[in-house]
mmCIF file of C-alpha atoms and ligand atoms in Angstrom:
data_model
loop_
_atom_site.group_PDB
_atom_site.id
_atom_site.type_symbol
_atom_site.label_atom_id
_atom_site.label_comp_id
_atom_site.label_asym_id
_atom_site.label_seq_id
_atom_site.Cartn_x
_atom_site.Cartn_y
_atom_site.Cartn_z
ATOM 1 C CA MET R 979 0.008 0.369 -0.429
ATOM 2 C CA GLN R 980 1.507 2.899 -0.879
ATOM 3 C CA PHE R 981 0.868 6.364 1.992
ATOM 4 C CA PHE R 982 0.066 10.136 0.131
ATOM 5 C CA LEU R 983 0.410 12.846 2.751
ATOM 6 C CA ASP R 984 -2.124 15.235 1.885
ATOM 7 C CA THR R 985 -1.482 18.474 3.047
ATOM 8 C CA ALA R 986 0.554 21.239 1.311
ATOM 9 C CA ASN R 987 2.258 22.623 4.181
ATOM 10 C CA ILE R 988 5.801 22.473 2.765
ATOM 11 C CA GLU R 989 7.731 21.952 6.429
ATOM 12 C CA ASP R 990 5.611 18.974 6.853
ATOM 13 C CA ILE R 991 6.412 17.612 3.812
ATOM 14 C CA LYS R 992 9.972 18.226 3.604
ATOM 15 C CA LYS R 993 10.010 16.602 7.630
ATOM 16 C CA TYR R 994 7.712 13.371 6.510
ATOM 17 C CA SER R 995 9.890 12.900 4.065
ATOM 18 C CA THR R 996 12.893 11.925 6.211
ATOM 19 C CA TRP R 997 10.962 9.048 7.152
ATOM 20 C CA GLY R 998 11.107 7.299 4.202
ATOM 21 C CA ILE R 999 6.889 6.344 4.077
ATOM 22 C CA ILE R 1000 6.411 9.082 1.941
ATOM 23 C CA ASP R 1001 4.690 7.996 -1.757
ATOM 24 C CA GLY R 1002 3.286 11.055 -2.764
ATOM 25 C CA VAL R 1003 1.830 14.014 -2.219
ATOM 26 C CA THR R 1004 -2.096 15.871 -2.066
ATOM 27 C CA THR R 1005 -3.057 18.714 -2.088
ATOM 28 C CA ASN R 1006 -6.652 20.896 -2.890
ATOM 29 C CA PRO R 1007 -7.686 24.219 -3.245
ATOM 30 C CA SER R 1008 -8.340 24.165 0.921
ATOM 31 C CA LEU R 1009 -4.992 22.601 1.909
ATOM 32 C CA ILE R 1010 -3.464 25.476 -0.866
ATOM 33 C CA ALA R 1011 -5.875 28.535 1.006
ATOM 34 C CA LYS R 1012 -4.631 27.738 4.303
ATOM 35 C CA GLU R 1013 -0.822 28.146 3.252
ATOM 36 C CA GLY R 1014 -1.208 31.688 1.714
ATOM 37 C CA VAL R 1015 0.622 30.960 -1.787
ATOM 38 C CA SER R 1016 0.028 30.532 -4.857
ATOM 39 C CA LEU R 1017 -0.888 26.954 -6.268
ATOM 40 C CA GLU R 1018 2.035 27.134 -8.345
ATOM 41 C CA LYS R 1019 4.757 28.072 -6.555
ATOM 42 C CA ARG R 1020 3.853 25.638 -4.012
ATOM 43 C CA ILE R 1021 3.334 22.745 -6.285
ATOM 44 C CA LYS R 1022 7.009 23.405 -7.754
ATOM 45 C CA GLU R 1023 8.000 23.551 -4.522
ATOM 46 C CA ILE R 1024 6.572 20.006 -3.354
ATOM 47 C CA ALA R 1025 8.719 18.551 -7.196
ATOM 48 C CA GLU R 1026 11.811 19.543 -5.429
ATOM 49 C CA VAL R 1027 11.116 17.547 -2.249
ATOM 50 C CA VAL R 1028 8.847 14.840 -3.398
ATOM 51 C CA LYS R 1029 10.087 12.053 -7.323
ATOM 52 C CA GLY R 1030 6.326 10.562 -6.722
ATOM 53 C CA PRO R 1031 2.646 11.755 -7.918
ATOM 54 C CA ILE R 1032 1.986 15.016 -6.525
ATOM 55 C CA SER R 1033 -1.933 16.612 -7.189
ATOM 56 C CA SER R 1034 -2.797 19.396 -8.491
ATOM 57 C CA GLU R 1035 -6.714 20.361 -8.285
ATOM 58 C CA VAL R 1036 -7.841 22.158 -11.364
ATOM 59 C CA ILE R 1037 -9.769 25.461 -10.127
ATOM 60 C CA SER R 1038 -12.050 25.554 -13.579
ATOM 61 C CA THR R 1039 -15.400 23.761 -13.440
ATOM 62 C CA ASP R 1040 -15.496 23.626 -17.311
ATOM 63 C CA LEU R 1041 -14.123 21.918 -19.657
ATOM 64 C CA ASP R 1042 -11.640 24.020 -21.470
ATOM 65 C CA GLY R 1043 -10.867 25.590 -18.368
ATOM 66 C CA MET R 1044 -10.148 22.367 -17.071
ATOM 67 C CA LEU R 1045 -7.884 21.444 -19.948
ATOM 68 C CA LYS R 1046 -6.152 24.711 -19.673
ATOM 69 C CA GLU R 1047 -5.499 24.102 -15.982
ATOM 70 C CA GLY R 1048 -4.376 20.666 -16.499
ATOM 71 C CA ARG R 1049 -1.660 21.415 -19.319
ATOM 72 C CA ALA R 1050 -0.229 23.967 -18.010
ATOM 73 C CA TYR R 1051 0.159 21.921 -14.400
ATOM 74 C CA ALA R 1052 1.974 19.017 -16.116
ATOM 75 C CA LYS R 1053 4.463 21.224 -17.472
ATOM 76 C CA TRP R 1054 5.348 22.632 -13.812
ATOM 77 C CA ALA R 1055 7.754 18.813 -13.226
ATOM 78 C CA LYS R 1056 6.971 15.562 -13.939
ATOM 79 C CA ASN R 1057 5.379 13.626 -11.455
ATOM 80 C CA ILE R 1058 1.928 16.258 -11.791
ATOM 81 C CA TYR R 1059 -1.178 14.206 -11.066
ATOM 82 C CA VAL R 1060 -3.478 16.730 -12.606
ATOM 83 C CA LYS R 1061 -6.925 16.182 -9.867
ATOM 84 C CA VAL R 1062 -10.477 17.304 -11.414
ATOM 85 C CA PRO R 1063 -13.403 17.145 -9.801
ATOM 86 C CA MET R 1064 -16.319 14.192 -10.283
ATOM 87 C CA THR R 1065 -18.362 16.040 -12.719
ATOM 88 C CA ALA R 1066 -19.453 15.601 -16.767
ATOM 89 C CA ALA R 1067 -17.331 18.210 -17.806
ATOM 90 C CA GLY R 1068 -13.879 16.753 -15.380
ATOM 91 C CA LEU R 1069 -14.596 13.280 -16.705
ATOM 92 C CA GLN R 1070 -14.608 15.033 -20.361
ATOM 93 C CA ALA R 1071 -11.611 16.621 -19.432
ATOM 94 C CA VAL R 1072 -9.817 13.148 -17.872
ATOM 95 C CA SER R 1073 -10.959 11.599 -20.991
ATOM 96 C CA VAL R 1074 -8.725 13.971 -23.139
ATOM 97 C CA LEU R 1075 -5.882 14.155 -21.174
ATOM 98 C CA SER R 1076 -5.174 10.406 -20.337
ATOM 99 C CA LYS R 1077 -5.132 10.493 -24.026
ATOM 100 C CA GLU R 1078 -1.928 13.030 -23.814
ATOM 101 C CA GLY R 1079 -0.375 11.235 -21.574
ATOM 102 C CA ILE R 1080 -1.046 13.029 -18.507
ATOM 103 C CA LYS R 1081 -1.751 11.504 -15.156
ATOM 104 C CA THR R 1082 -5.028 12.234 -13.909
ATOM 105 C CA ASN R 1083 -7.399 11.639 -10.149
ATOM 106 C CA VAL R 1084 -10.500 11.971 -9.967
ATOM 107 C CA THR R 1085 -11.766 13.992 -6.659
ATOM 108 C CA LEU R 1086 -15.250 14.145 -4.864
ATOM 109 C CA ILE R 1087 -15.814 10.270 -5.628
ATOM 110 C CA PHE R 1088 -18.794 8.929 -3.329
ATOM 111 C CA SER R 1089 -20.480 6.640 -4.930
ATOM 112 C CA ALA R 1090 -19.098 3.199 -6.921
ATOM 113 C CA GLY R 1091 -20.982 4.283 -9.514
ATOM 114 C CA GLN R 1092 -18.498 7.182 -10.216
ATOM 115 C CA ALA R 1093 -15.790 5.527 -9.582
ATOM 116 C CA ILE R 1094 -17.085 3.447 -12.928
ATOM 117 C CA LEU R 1095 -17.153 6.332 -14.415
ATOM 118 C CA ALA R 1096 -14.196 7.937 -13.625
ATOM 119 C CA ALA R 1097 -11.705 3.951 -14.393
ATOM 120 C CA LYS R 1098 -13.671 3.817 -17.867
ATOM 121 C CA ALA R 1099 -12.562 7.649 -19.077
ATOM 122 C CA GLY R 1100 -9.468 6.712 -18.119
ATOM 123 C CA ALA R 1101 -8.494 8.459 -14.510
ATOM 124 C CA THR R 1102 -5.053 7.267 -13.152
ATOM 125 C CA LEU R 1103 -6.324 7.579 -10.145
ATOM 126 C CA ILE R 1104 -9.743 7.818 -7.687
ATOM 127 C CA SER R 1105 -10.352 9.841 -4.927
ATOM 128 C CA PRO R 1106 -13.363 8.347 -2.775
ATOM 129 C CA PHE R 1107 -13.525 10.734 0.290
ATOM 130 C CA ILE R 1108 -13.950 8.166 3.261
ATOM 131 C CA GLY R 1109 -14.821 10.291 5.940
ATOM 132 C CA ARG R 1110 -16.847 13.049 4.709
ATOM 133 C CA LEU R 1111 -19.275 10.084 4.153
ATOM 134 C CA ASP R 1112 -19.102 8.960 7.733
ATOM 135 C CA ASP R 1113 -19.383 12.026 8.692
ATOM 136 C CA ILE R 1114 -22.924 11.652 7.028
ATOM 137 C CA SER R 1115 -23.566 8.327 8.753
ATOM 138 C CA GLU R 1116 -22.837 6.556 5.596
ATOM 139 C CA ASP R 1117 -20.178 3.757 6.250
ATOM 140 C CA GLY R 1118 -17.381 4.930 3.754
ATOM 141 C CA MET R 1119 -14.802 2.021 4.288
ATOM 142 C CA ALA R 1120 -17.832 0.410 2.530
ATOM 143 C CA LEU R 1121 -17.839 1.804 -0.435
ATOM 144 C CA ILE R 1122 -13.914 1.497 -0.615
ATOM 145 C CA ALA R 1123 -14.927 -2.517 -0.655
ATOM 146 C CA ASP R 1124 -17.232 -1.985 -3.606
ATOM 147 C CA ILE R 1125 -14.592 -0.467 -5.819
ATOM 148 C CA VAL R 1126 -11.917 -2.195 -5.366
ATOM 149 C CA LYS R 1127 -13.921 -4.929 -6.073
ATOM 150 C CA ILE R 1128 -15.324 -3.529 -9.118
ATOM 151 C CA PHE R 1129 -11.968 -2.092 -10.420
ATOM 152 C CA GLN R 1130 -10.633 -6.437 -9.535
ATOM 153 C CA ASN R 1131 -13.526 -7.666 -11.806
ATOM 154 C CA TYR R 1132 -13.198 -5.703 -14.853
ATOM 155 C CA LYS R 1133 -9.015 -5.490 -14.104
ATOM 156 C CA PHE R 1134 -9.702 -1.488 -14.636
ATOM 157 C CA PRO R 1135 -5.855 -0.003 -14.217
ATOM 158 C CA THR R 1136 -6.690 2.758 -12.263
ATOM 159 C CA LYS R 1137 -5.792 3.025 -8.713
ATOM 160 C CA VAL R 1138 -7.974 3.625 -5.399
ATOM 161 C CA LEU R 1139 -7.086 6.378 -3.502
ATOM 162 C CA VAL R 1140 -8.711 6.864 0.022
ATOM 163 C CA ALA R 1141 -8.856 10.016 0.851
ATOM 164 C CA SER R 1142 -10.730 12.181 3.564
ATOM 165 C CA ILE R 1143 -8.662 9.784 6.306
ATOM 166 C CA ARG R 1144 -9.536 11.101 9.717
ATOM 167 C CA HIS R 1145 -7.363 8.263 11.925
ATOM 168 C CA PRO R 1146 -5.345 4.924 11.431
ATOM 169 C CA ARG R 1147 -8.160 2.694 11.616
ATOM 170 C CA HIS R 1148 -9.725 3.958 8.261
ATOM 171 C CA VAL R 1149 -5.513 3.377 7.487
ATOM 172 C CA ILE R 1150 -6.090 -0.212 8.784
ATOM 173 C CA GLU R 1151 -8.935 -1.226 7.541
ATOM 174 C CA ALA R 1152 -8.450 0.040 3.260
ATOM 175 C CA ALA R 1153 -5.048 -1.593 3.312
ATOM 176 C CA LYS R 1154 -6.948 -5.178 4.300
ATOM 177 C CA LEU R 1155 -9.267 -4.324 1.427
ATOM 178 C CA GLY R 1156 -6.389 -4.339 -1.160
ATOM 179 C CA ALA R 1157 -7.111 -0.682 -1.350
ATOM 180 C CA ASP R 1158 -3.419 0.420 -3.602
ATOM 181 C CA ILE R 1159 -2.873 4.574 -2.266
ATOM 182 C CA GLY R 1160 -4.303 5.746 1.738
ATOM 183 C CA THR R 1161 -4.017 9.884 1.336
ATOM 184 C CA MET R 1162 -3.803 11.351 4.830
ATOM 185 C CA PRO R 1163 -2.786 13.981 7.001
ATOM 186 C CA PRO R 1164 0.288 14.595 8.856
ATOM 187 C CA ALA R 1165 -1.633 14.457 12.122
ATOM 188 C CA VAL R 1166 -2.945 10.140 11.270
ATOM 189 C CA PHE R 1167 0.915 10.090 10.342
ATOM 190 C CA GLU R 1168 1.699 10.564 14.750
ATOM 191 C CA GLN R 1169 -0.793 8.691 15.448
ATOM 192 C CA LEU R 1170 0.480 5.578 13.337
ATOM 193 C CA VAL R 1171 4.005 5.931 14.931
ATOM 194 C CA HIS R 1172 2.335 5.750 18.433
ATOM 195 C CA HIS R 1173 1.506 2.958 20.957
ATOM 196 C CA PRO R 1174 1.206 3.637 24.432
ATOM 197 C CA LEU R 1175 2.670 -0.132 25.300
ATOM 198 C CA THR R 1176 6.062 0.780 22.780
ATOM 199 C CA ASP R 1177 6.046 4.363 25.019
ATOM 200 C CA SER R 1178 6.080 3.091 28.351
ATOM 201 C CA GLY R 1179 7.826 0.015 26.863
ATOM 202 C CA ILE R 1180 11.003 2.253 26.048
ATOM 203 C CA LYS R 1181 10.621 3.978 29.665
ATOM 204 C CA LYS R 1182 11.149 0.519 31.451
ATOM 205 C CA PHE R 1183 14.296 -0.680 29.207
ATOM 206 C CA MET R 1184 15.481 2.835 30.091
ATOM 207 C CA ASP R 1185 14.515 3.426 33.458
ATOM 208 C CA ASP R 1186 16.457 -0.104 33.760
ATOM 209 C CA TRP R 1187 18.933 0.952 32.353
ATOM 210 C CA GLU R 1188 20.061 3.778 34.178
ATOM 211 C CA LYS R 1189 20.688 1.715 37.623
ATOM 212 C CA VAL R 1190 22.540 -0.712 35.539
ATOM 213 C CA LYS R 1191 24.728 1.613 33.651
ATOM 214 C CA ASN R 1192 27.728 2.338 35.774
ATOM 215 C CA LYS R 1193 28.122 -1.202 36.845
ATOM 216 C CA GLN R 1194 31.528 -2.880 35.816
HETATM 217 O O1 LIG E 1167 -7.449 15.926 0.019
HETATM 218 C C1 LIG E 1167 -8.548 15.584 -0.574
HETATM 219 C C2 LIG E 1167 -8.865 14.946 1.185
HETATM 220 O O2 LIG E 1167 -8.511 13.633 1.935
HETATM 221 C C3 LIG E 1167 -10.026 15.943 1.721
HETATM 222 O O3 LIG E 1167 -10.510 15.158 3.262
HETATM 223 O O4 LIG E 1167 -10.678 15.532 5.710
HETATM 224 O O5 LIG E 1167 -11.745 17.565 3.910
HETATM 225 O O6 LIG E 1167 -12.576 15.457 4.528
HETATM 226 P P1 LIG E 1167 -11.183 15.935 4.125
#
């Protein structure tokens, strides 16, 4: 399973890249807006740090605008994936961009039907948002199970990028289902590292060592 960092914060991206477990980065307009920098500047900065896929989302909602932005983003670095919302215009944009060899990520997927359409349009990645489904009392993980099964049935090459991950349980469940990628905010990486028994175990080892360290 690949792990992507879901942030546009360059300090966090630099920090977690040193852990050796980050395969890519996802951004969206809300994450870029939080940083107060231009999209182009920030995506280029991220591309200097991360060699894996970097998702950069189009702002236009019409086909021509999406194509113009997507083609421009693809020139910023070799590893840019053009993130396109799941709309009729978005599907058309993905179909055109994928034929031009530009990698795409169809975002805001909330149903298996949307996932099938995106895969048929030629999306490289699709982003089902599981946390936001859970927020409205739907079952986000059931959607991942459906999409993984359907993509296996038809051998779609499109990869399932589980997005809107809120906690480690989401990561484990998605991994058990065989999802290709999970994108998560820095806080979830921190939660994944820590376990109270690991922390208390280290303390006990260190305390015991203190008692004998000066003995010959
Ligand atoms: O990048 C898209 C997605 O991961 C957003 O997550 O927490 O805003 O629902 P969230």
